[in-house]
Amino acid sequence: MFRHVPINQVEIWDPFFSARIAKARETAIPYMWDTLHDAVPGVAPSHCIENFRIAAGLAKGDFQGFCFQDSDLWKWLEGVGYALSVQSDEALEQQADSTIDLAAMAQQEDGYLDTYYIIKGLDQRFTNLKDIHELYVAGHMFEAACAYYQATGKRKVLDVACRFADCLCKHFGPGENQLHGYPGHEEVEMGLTRLYAVTGEKKYLDLALYFLNERGQKPYYYDKERLARGEKLHEKRENFWDDYGYYQADVPVREQTAARGHAVRQLYLLAGMAEAGTAAGDDILVEAAERVFRNVIDKQMYITGGVGSTHVGEAFSFDYDLPPDRCYTETCASIALIMTAIRLHRAHPHGLYGDIVEKALYNGILSGVSLDGMKYFYMNPLETWPERCERRNDIRIDDERKGWFGCACCPPNVLRTLMGLSMYLFTENDTHLYIDQYVSSHVRSGETELKIQSAFPYWGNKVTIHVERAGEKELALRIPGWAKKNYVLEINGEEVEHDPWNQYEYVNNLKDGDVITLTFPVMEVRKIRAHGHIPEYAGKVALMMGPVVYCLEEKDNGNELWNLSLTDGLVTPVLAQEELEGVMMLQAEGIRDCGGDSLYSEEEPKQEKQTLIFVPYYAWGNRGKGEMRVWIRRT
Amino acid sequence: MFRHVPINQVEIWDPFFSARIAKARETAIPYMWDTLHDAVPGVAPSHCIENFRIAAGLAKGDFQGFCFQDSDLWKWLEGVGYALSVQSDEALEQQADSTIDLAAMAQQEDGYLDTYYIIKGLDQRFTNLKDIHELYVAGHMFEAACAYYQATGKRKVLDVACRFADCLCKHFGPGENQLHGYPGHEEVEMGLTRLYAVTGEKKYLDLALYFLNERGQKPYYYDKERLARGEKLHEKRENFWDDYGYYQADVPVREQTAARGHAVRQLYLLAGMAEAGTAAGDDILVEAAERVFRNVIDKQMYITGGVGSTHVGEAFSFDYDLPPDRCYTETCASIALIMTAIRLHRAHPHGLYGDIVEKALYNGILSGVSLDGMKYFYMNPLETWPERCERRNDIRIDDERKGWFGCACCPPNVLRTLMGLSMYLFTENDTHLYIDQYVSSHVRSGETELKIQSAFPYWGNKVTIHVERAGEKELALRIPGWAKKNYVLEINGEEVEHDPWNQYEYVNNLKDGDVITLTFPVMEVRKIRAHGHIPEYAGKVALMMGPVVYCLEEKDNGNELWNLSLTDGLVTPVLAQEELEGVMMLQAEGIRDCGGDSLYSEEEPKQEKQTLIFVPYYAWGNRGKGEMRVWIRRT
């Protein structure tokens, strides 16, 4: 069985990621701690910790915030767990312990722990699984508990989690006196499976599988709980949230074929299916997840790894509906995409999954965070026109990153992803070590120890793997899809013939001191076309170099970016000297159409040559407000 | 002072319009009569007549429908008035008389007549001018009454209207015991001015001016009436309807510079300002209307004469925001556009206004009605992809015309426009007769009588004007903007030198039997570019021939129209043999991009030659569901 290499066995010192991780550690963790405690002036109070204090009897007041407000704390704690796995920090650990103490005080006799119902009335708990996210919150708590326990060895939060999980096991299941329901927002399936992996308690895995298998069975549980609350069933399903497809709950999960509904839910479901299915040896469940995942990446994914084509329901829409300026492409959804990809990879290793992780990491996820690590995009569009963002009511995208959100799901999600980055880099089992991403690091898998030097995504074309201790493992080295056959594999300076299998080159019989190098065409700029089914990209290209998607910004190219087109000439990488922290820009010859003053006329626009400057998509929006676009017309 | 030539002095026998007018007379008038009487199976009951019956004490029940439901009857009656002006129809007149009798019975002692408040409680009337459209309904009633009175000479409906107008004069005005308000939806300004023109009662004009002058003054009347109803003022204006700009009521009308808010309201306001301003000799008011109108046609109008760029509030958005697939472009708004244009023309004659009337008539208005005259588009987008219309919740456009609408404003609005078409064709004063549109007809203006033969928009390039009786009038012949200088004016076979003034050629000293001909480049296809400020049309063209805008339909060109582009070659008009009732199609050489199977790839799309077929935009959507687009990429 494949698993990620434990976080504390990986040390990252990467030119691209290390600074981001350090910023997250040094600024995002304390900043989020402060927001959770309502201590950031100018940011609307989260009330998250206050809810716990009220639930614990330490304060008086009403519950405030979203019904899933607790999850902000748990996501923070999960990120802290990963941070402490790599580097100890006594003060931070004390902060974390204090919140765990608080949560333990809020926990009920029977193990229940969700401040929403503890404050609002426990008699209502489990009566609205569809809309009130107590199982979703539980899932985040289980993940946080596992992460923190694994980091610190302290059992307290794990015990809290197990008590809550036991409570769920008592209330949910096939028994006559149990509830036969499942969460409206998936997440707990992953959390329970992880809790099973850490504790060995099989009933947690069973409950995860129970939730998955019940989902979408008829008669619908959501109808039953609705009737049980004394409400009528919908005659017509007029709103997106009346349609159980929005919750991936209209059809049993094993029969689902395409991504539908709320994007994060859909992908958390797939990740849960992959993780629980793998743990249980349930191939059919894993294959069902693979099938829907293929639909996402083949037909419903933006070139940036963004997913969710509509803000209405933060949702998938339909195949090839990928408008650049009306997408939702929530940062969290791209994170959910790589959570799914890496779990499917662990089920059936294939370089394709690493391609998706790489694409989302270097584009649609990091675009969610400003270069200084302090501001966030909730949505990651591929095209913005600030005036339209501000003045059209049917456009819901922000044209500037914000410090925090009322629904603060993305910032802590980015935090836990960066802090737990190594889980996306290395996959191991008892015989193999997969290097899934080329990030400069030191890794230990069993007796095998490697030092990896990389200047990805674009500062160097060579990856060097120093075998510090050979151990027993066979190495598997991912060949990114964009490298095609244009790579060179050398072992101790000798070129080795290509022999990839599922996009991995395998290297065995390692010896201490071996040096393996991979040379990739990282500086080759590619002009990418989109599928002909997508209206918006007809006649246009997007530029990519390695995994990095590029975009035009007003700052470098003037406004009305839509009037620019790309000529057939060379595109040249140019290292930015000062701006944008040394990113690799691209420079190309282009043309600007300059029209007249009439709204409509027969006049041919004058065409002027213009040098176009492209910046990496992940780095856009760091120099003030302005237009941006990824897809550009070609002449 | 300029006015339209009275309807009963114009006889239309035009190859383009006569069949449409006949269909409206023969099918739409009886169909609408039936819908008003809830007698069309499968169409949701209008309840319009039933509301009048309840208000008149002839039936029991509650008011049903929109608060402005009465206006459907009045718009129908206005259309009937125009129809009867041209051609008598005893049965139709009896139907109309019966509704007038009913309305008279519903009218209150004091003249009040709006079934909404008569049924729901008269104590509430005039308490919510902003949202409840009783003044809007009154305006439509006044217009209907004038039209019907002028057609039949029967005073009954005029008396009903005057009694209601007297009631309004009593309640509204500067007096201490009067209300200082104005309508949330403009229309009554036009209605009152027309009632003044017909009756000579100056107080009606004064009230129209009062409404116009009070509009947008501070402190806001809408705030006052809100407080008077015991409601709180908005702290924040979160919804579009909380913003008084939506009602053009945030700033006094004389200070307004750009079109804002609900498109029909904005344009009815301008039309009212033009009409009342002209009647009162108030040039400043007329100029204010002209200023905002210029903003519309220079910066906020679609190439089809459609207006209203967003469905949110059915509204204008901002300058150069003209997306083809997210527009509202309500049929009614294009009608309101020509209502404004013709009134501004009567204030200060200029061929530009005729250009706008022509553009909207031959495109964005007639696109609202199917060729068989039985089905309607409420919205007239410039681009549709049926799958997206059906599956994206943020797209609100229909991909097929419908029989009727719950909010049935457009069908009767088209009806009254077609029935009163001649008002848009000829403008007269005591010395001049302006021929604003070239529609085959016979017209009498004073002692002057002309027979006009035209095959507009594209069946012939010659307009012939036979002077049957010379009379005293000087003729003014509009030179359409699209003709530029490429026209020939001949009088009795002798070419006359160009000497246009404000896009009109003037011909005086007419003699009986004179023959004037104008030859226009009607078959010259123009490739139109849009202003560079509009993102969606960069690199694209739209084809026009004369005033007619063309579009591609899936039916003729296959699907994925976005993959088509137009080459530089000739575009050839082709007369349709059977389809679409003999329209002139256009044929051009184009290219189709045929891509591969990948969502994103480096593969160059294969390019295949394809003959492109364009049909007039007004004729789209008459051959089943399918894609359509006006703007096409050029190679």
Coordinates of C-alpha atoms in Angstrom, one line a residue, chain A residues 177-558:
Chain A
N177 CA -31.7 2.8 16.2
Q178 CA -29.1 4.5 14.1
L179 CA -29.3 7.3 11.6
H180 CA -28.8 6.2 8.0
G181 CA -27.7 9.6 6.8
Y182 CA -24.5 11.1 5.4
P183 CA -23.0 14.6 5.3
G184 CA -24.2 17.4 3.0
H185 CA -20.6 18.6 2.7
E186 CA -18.2 15.7 2.4
E187 CA -14.9 15.7 4.4
V188 CA -15.6 13.3 7.3
E189 CA -14.9 10.3 5.0
M190 CA -11.3 11.4 4.7
G191 CA -11.1 12.4 8.4
L192 CA -12.5 9.0 9.6
T193 CA -10.2 7.0 7.3
R194 CA -7.2 8.9 8.6
L195 CA -8.3 8.5 12.2
Y196 CA -8.5 4.7 11.4
A197 CA -5.0 4.8 9.9
V198 CA -3.6 6.5 13.0
T199 CA -5.5 4.5 15.7
G200 CA -6.1 1.2 13.9
E201 CA -9.8 1.4 15.0
K202 CA -11.6 -0.3 12.1
K203 CA -15.0 1.1 13.0
Y204 CA -13.9 4.5 11.9
L205 CA -13.1 3.2 8.4
D206 CA -16.4 1.3 8.4
L207 CA -18.3 4.5 9.2
A208 CA -16.5 6.3 6.4
L209 CA -17.5 3.5 4.0
Y210 CA -21.0 3.6 5.4
F211 CA -21.4 7.3 4.7
L212 CA -20.0 6.7 1.2
N213 CA -22.3 3.8 0.4
E214 CA -25.4 5.3 1.7
R215 CA -24.9 8.5 -0.3
G216 CA -27.5 8.9 -3.1
Q217 CA -29.4 5.8 -2.2
K218 CA -33.2 5.9 -2.6
P219 CA -35.4 6.9 -0.8
Y220 CA -33.2 9.9 -0.2
Y221 CA -32.1 10.5 3.3
Y222 CA -32.3 14.2 2.8
D223 CA -36.0 13.8 2.0
K224 CA -36.5 11.8 5.1
E225 CA -34.7 14.2 7.5
R226 CA -36.7 17.0 5.9
L227 CA -40.0 15.3 6.6
A228 CA -38.7 14.4 10.1
R229 CA -38.2 18.1 10.7
G230 CA -41.9 18.6 9.7
E231 CA -41.0 20.4 6.5
K232 CA -42.6 19.7 3.1
L233 CA -40.7 18.2 0.3
H234 CA -39.9 20.4 -2.7
E235 CA -42.5 20.2 -5.4
K236 CA -40.1 21.6 -7.9
R237 CA -36.4 21.9 -7.4
E238 CA -36.1 25.5 -8.3
N239 CA -32.8 26.4 -6.6
F240 CA -29.5 24.7 -7.2
W241 CA -29.5 23.7 -3.5
D242 CA -32.7 21.8 -3.9
D243 CA -31.1 19.5 -6.4
Y244 CA -29.4 16.7 -4.6
G245 CA -26.9 16.5 -7.5
Y246 CA -25.5 19.7 -5.9
Y247 CA -24.4 17.4 -3.0
Q248 CA -23.5 14.5 -5.2
A249 CA -26.3 12.7 -3.5
D250 CA -28.8 12.0 -6.2
V251 CA -27.2 8.8 -7.4
P252 CA -25.1 6.2 -5.4
V253 CA -21.4 7.2 -5.6
R254 CA -20.4 4.1 -7.4
E255 CA -22.7 5.0 -10.3
Q256 CA -21.6 8.6 -10.7
T257 CA -19.7 9.4 -13.9
A258 CA -19.3 13.2 -14.1
A259 CA -18.5 16.0 -11.7
R260 CA -21.6 17.9 -10.6
G261 CA -22.6 20.4 -8.0
H262 CA -20.4 22.2 -5.4
A263 CA -16.9 21.8 -6.6
V264 CA -15.2 21.4 -3.2
R265 CA -17.8 18.9 -2.0
Q266 CA -17.4 16.9 -5.2
L267 CA -13.7 16.7 -4.9
Y268 CA -13.7 16.0 -1.2
L269 CA -16.1 13.2 -2.0
L270 CA -13.7 11.8 -4.6
A271 CA -10.7 12.1 -2.2
G272 CA -12.7 10.3 0.5
M273 CA -13.7 7.6 -1.9
A274 CA -10.1 7.2 -2.9
E275 CA -8.7 7.1 0.6
A276 CA -11.4 4.9 2.2
G277 CA -11.6 2.7 -0.9
T278 CA -7.8 2.2 -0.8
A279 CA -7.8 1.5 2.9
A280 CA -10.6 -1.0 2.5
G281 CA -9.2 -2.6 -0.7
D282 CA -12.4 -1.6 -2.4
D283 CA -11.3 -1.2 -6.0
I284 CA -14.7 -0.4 -7.4
L285 CA -15.0 2.6 -5.1
V286 CA -11.6 3.8 -6.1
E287 CA -12.4 3.3 -9.8
A288 CA -15.6 5.3 -9.4
A289 CA -13.6 8.1 -8.0
E290 CA -11.1 7.8 -10.9
R291 CA -13.9 8.0 -13.4
V292 CA -15.3 11.2 -12.1
F293 CA -11.8 12.7 -11.6
R294 CA -11.1 11.9 -15.3
N295 CA -14.2 13.9 -16.2
V296 CA -12.9 16.8 -14.2
I297 CA -9.5 16.9 -15.7
D298 CA -10.6 16.0 -19.3
K299 CA -13.6 18.3 -19.5
Q300 CA -14.1 20.6 -16.6
M301 CA -10.8 22.0 -15.5
Y302 CA -9.2 25.3 -16.3
I303 CA -5.7 25.4 -17.6
T304 CA -4.6 26.7 -14.2
G305 CA -5.9 23.7 -12.4
G306 CA -8.9 25.8 -11.3
V307 CA -12.3 24.0 -11.1
G308 CA -15.8 25.3 -10.6
S309 CA -17.1 27.1 -13.6
T310 CA -19.9 29.0 -12.0
H311 CA -20.3 31.1 -8.8
V312 CA -23.9 30.0 -8.6
G313 CA -23.4 27.2 -6.0
E314 CA -19.6 27.5 -6.3
A315 CA -20.1 24.7 -8.7
F316 CA -19.2 22.6 -11.7
S317 CA -21.5 23.4 -14.6
F318 CA -21.1 21.1 -17.5
D319 CA -18.5 19.7 -19.9
Y320 CA -16.4 22.3 -21.7
D321 CA -18.2 25.2 -20.0
L322 CA -15.1 27.0 -18.9
P323 CA -15.6 30.8 -19.2
P324 CA -12.5 32.7 -18.1
D325 CA -14.4 35.6 -16.4
R326 CA -17.4 33.9 -14.9
C327 CA -15.7 31.0 -13.1
Y328 CA -15.6 30.4 -9.5
T329 CA -12.3 28.4 -9.4
E330 CA -12.1 28.7 -5.7
T331 CA -8.6 28.3 -4.2
C332 CA -10.1 25.5 -2.0
A333 CA -11.4 23.7 -5.0
S334 CA -7.9 23.5 -6.5
I335 CA -6.6 22.3 -3.2
A336 CA -9.4 19.6 -3.2
L337 CA -8.3 18.7 -6.7
I338 CA -4.8 17.9 -5.6
M339 CA -6.1 16.1 -2.5
T340 CA -8.0 13.9 -4.8
A341 CA -5.2 13.5 -7.3
I342 CA -2.6 12.5 -4.7
R343 CA -5.0 9.9 -3.1
L344 CA -5.8 8.4 -6.5
H345 CA -2.0 8.3 -7.1
R346 CA -1.5 6.4 -3.9
A347 CA -4.1 3.9 -5.1
H348 CA -2.7 3.5 -8.6
P349 CA 0.5 5.4 -9.1
H350 CA 0.7 7.3 -12.4
G351 CA 2.5 10.5 -13.4
L352 CA -0.7 12.0 -14.6
Y353 CA -1.7 12.7 -11.0
G354 CA 1.6 14.5 -10.4
D355 CA 0.9 16.6 -13.5
I356 CA -2.4 17.7 -12.0
V357 CA -0.8 18.4 -8.6
E358 CA 2.0 20.3 -10.3
K359 CA -0.5 22.3 -12.4
A360 CA -2.7 23.3 -9.5
L361 CA 0.2 24.0 -7.1
Y362 CA 2.2 26.3 -9.5
N363 CA -1.0 28.1 -10.8
G364 CA -4.5 27.9 -9.4
I365 CA -3.6 27.4 -5.8
L366 CA -0.7 29.8 -5.3
S367 CA -2.6 32.5 -7.3
G368 CA -4.9 32.4 -4.2
V369 CA -2.2 34.0 -2.0
S370 CA -0.3 37.3 -2.5
L371 CA 3.5 37.1 -2.9
D372 CA 3.8 38.6 0.6
G373 CA 1.6 35.8 1.9
M374 CA -0.9 38.2 3.5
K375 CA -3.8 38.5 1.1
Y376 CA -6.0 36.0 -0.5
F377 CA -8.2 35.4 -3.6
Y378 CA -11.2 33.3 -2.9
M379 CA -11.8 33.0 -6.6
N380 CA -9.1 32.7 -9.3
P381 CA -10.5 33.9 -12.6
L382 CA -8.5 33.7 -15.8
E383 CA -9.5 37.1 -17.0
T384 CA -10.5 40.2 -15.2
W385 CA -11.6 43.7 -16.1
P386 CA -11.8 45.6 -12.8
E387 CA -14.6 47.9 -14.1
R388 CA -16.7 45.0 -14.9
C389 CA -15.9 43.2 -11.6
E390 CA -17.1 46.3 -9.7
R391 CA -20.0 47.4 -11.8
R392 CA -21.7 44.2 -13.1
N393 CA -23.9 42.4 -10.6
D394 CA -23.7 39.1 -12.4
I395 CA -19.9 39.0 -12.0
R396 CA -18.8 37.8 -8.6
I397 CA -15.1 37.8 -8.8
D398 CA -12.8 40.1 -6.8
D399 CA -10.3 42.2 -8.6
E400 CA -8.0 42.4 -5.6
R401 CA -6.9 40.0 -3.0
K402 CA -8.4 40.5 0.5
G403 CA -7.1 40.1 3.9
W404 CA -9.7 37.7 5.2
F405 CA -13.2 36.4 4.3
G406 CA -16.4 36.0 6.2
C407 CA -16.4 32.5 4.9
A408 CA -12.8 31.9 5.7
C409 CA -12.2 28.6 4.1
C410 CA -9.4 29.4 1.7
P411 CA -6.7 31.0 3.8
P412 CA -6.4 28.1 6.3
N413 CA -6.7 25.6 3.5
V414 CA -3.7 27.2 1.7
L415 CA -1.9 27.2 5.1
R416 CA -2.4 23.5 5.7
T417 CA -1.4 22.7 2.1
L418 CA 1.8 24.6 2.2
M419 CA 2.7 23.3 5.7
G420 CA 1.9 19.7 4.6
L421 CA 3.5 20.2 1.1
S422 CA 5.8 17.2 1.4
M423 CA 2.8 14.9 1.3
Y424 CA 2.4 15.9 -2.3
L425 CA 6.1 15.3 -3.2
F426 CA 6.9 11.8 -2.2
T427 CA 5.0 8.5 -2.2
E428 CA 6.4 5.3 -0.7
N429 CA 5.6 1.7 0.0
D430 CA 7.8 -0.9 1.4
T431 CA 9.7 -1.4 -1.9
H432 CA 9.5 1.9 -3.7
L433 CA 10.0 5.6 -3.3
Y434 CA 8.2 7.8 -5.8
I435 CA 9.5 11.3 -6.4
D436 CA 6.3 13.0 -7.6
Q437 CA 7.5 16.6 -7.6
Y438 CA 10.9 18.0 -8.0
V439 CA 11.3 20.3 -5.0
S440 CA 14.7 20.8 -3.4
S441 CA 14.7 18.7 -0.3
H442 CA 16.1 16.0 1.8
V443 CA 14.0 12.9 2.1
R444 CA 14.2 9.6 4.0
S445 CA 12.1 6.6 3.1
G446 CA 13.0 3.5 5.1
E447 CA 16.7 3.2 4.9
T448 CA 16.9 5.3 1.7
E449 CA 18.0 8.9 2.0
L450 CA 18.2 11.3 -0.9
K451 CA 19.1 14.9 -1.4
I452 CA 17.3 16.5 -4.2
Q453 CA 18.4 19.7 -5.9
S454 CA 16.0 21.4 -8.2
A455 CA 15.4 24.9 -9.5
F456 CA 11.9 24.3 -10.6
P457 CA 9.8 25.7 -12.0
Y458 CA 12.1 27.7 -14.3
W459 CA 15.4 28.7 -12.8
G460 CA 17.3 25.6 -14.0
N461 CA 16.7 22.6 -16.2
K462 CA 18.5 20.0 -14.2
V463 CA 17.3 18.0 -11.2
T464 CA 20.0 16.3 -9.3
I465 CA 19.3 13.5 -6.9
H466 CA 22.2 12.6 -4.5
V467 CA 21.8 9.1 -3.0
E468 CA 23.1 9.7 0.5
R469 CA 22.1 6.3 1.7
A470 CA 21.0 3.7 -0.9
G471 CA 18.8 1.6 1.4
E472 CA 16.6 -1.0 -0.3
K473 CA 14.1 1.1 -2.2
E474 CA 13.7 1.4 -5.9
L475 CA 13.2 4.9 -7.1
A476 CA 10.5 6.1 -9.4
L477 CA 11.1 9.5 -11.0
R478 CA 8.1 11.3 -12.5
I479 CA 8.4 12.6 -16.1
P480 CA 6.1 15.6 -16.3
G481 CA 3.7 15.5 -19.1
W482 CA 5.0 18.8 -20.5
A483 CA 8.5 17.3 -20.8
K484 CA 7.2 14.8 -23.3
K485 CA 10.2 12.8 -24.6
N486 CA 12.6 15.7 -24.3
Y487 CA 14.4 14.7 -21.1
V488 CA 17.7 13.2 -20.3
L489 CA 18.2 10.7 -17.5
E490 CA 21.7 10.2 -16.3
I491 CA 23.1 8.0 -13.6
N492 CA 26.5 8.9 -12.4
G493 CA 27.0 10.8 -15.6
E494 CA 25.9 8.0 -17.9
E495 CA 22.8 8.6 -20.0
V496 CA 20.2 6.0 -19.5
E497 CA 17.7 5.0 -22.2
H498 CA 14.2 6.2 -21.8
D499 CA 12.0 3.5 -20.4
P500 CA 9.1 5.2 -18.7
W501 CA 6.1 3.4 -17.3
N502 CA 3.0 5.5 -16.5
Q503 CA 5.2 8.6 -16.7
Y504 CA 7.8 7.3 -14.2
E505 CA 11.4 6.2 -14.8
Y506 CA 12.4 3.5 -12.4
V507 CA 15.9 3.3 -11.0
N508 CA 16.9 0.4 -8.9
N509 CA 20.1 -1.0 -7.3
L510 CA 21.0 2.3 -5.8
K511 CA 24.4 2.6 -4.2
D512 CA 25.5 5.1 -1.7
G513 CA 26.8 8.2 -3.4
D514 CA 25.0 7.6 -6.7
V515 CA 24.1 10.8 -8.5
I516 CA 21.0 10.8 -10.7
T517 CA 20.3 13.7 -12.9
L518 CA 17.2 14.6 -15.0
T519 CA 17.4 17.3 -17.5
F520 CA 14.0 18.8 -18.5
P521 CA 13.1 21.4 -21.1
V522 CA 11.9 23.8 -18.4
M523 CA 12.6 26.9 -20.5
E524 CA 10.7 25.8 -23.5
V525 CA 7.6 28.1 -24.0
R526 CA 4.6 26.3 -25.2
K527 CA 1.6 27.9 -26.9
I528 CA -1.4 26.0 -25.7
R529 CA -4.8 25.7 -27.5
A530 CA -8.0 24.8 -25.8
H531 CA -10.5 22.2 -27.0
G532 CA -12.7 23.4 -29.8
H533 CA -15.8 22.8 -27.6
I534 CA -15.0 25.9 -25.5
P535 CA -16.3 29.1 -27.0
E536 CA -14.1 31.6 -25.2
Y537 CA -10.7 30.2 -26.3
A538 CA -11.3 29.9 -30.0
G539 CA -8.5 31.5 -31.9
K540 CA -6.5 32.1 -28.7
V541 CA -3.5 30.6 -27.0
A542 CA -2.2 30.5 -23.5
L543 CA 1.5 30.5 -22.8
M544 CA 3.1 27.9 -20.5
M545 CA 6.6 27.2 -19.6
G546 CA 7.0 23.9 -17.7
P547 CA 4.0 23.7 -15.4
V548 CA 3.6 27.5 -15.2
V549 CA 0.7 29.2 -16.9
Y550 CA 1.4 32.8 -17.9
C551 CA -0.8 35.8 -18.1
L552 CA -0.8 39.4 -19.3
E553 CA -1.3 42.2 -16.8
E554 CA -2.3 45.8 -17.4
K555 CA 0.7 46.9 -15.4
D556 CA 3.1 45.6 -18.0
N557 CA 1.1 45.9 -21.2
G558 CA -1.3 48.8 -20.8

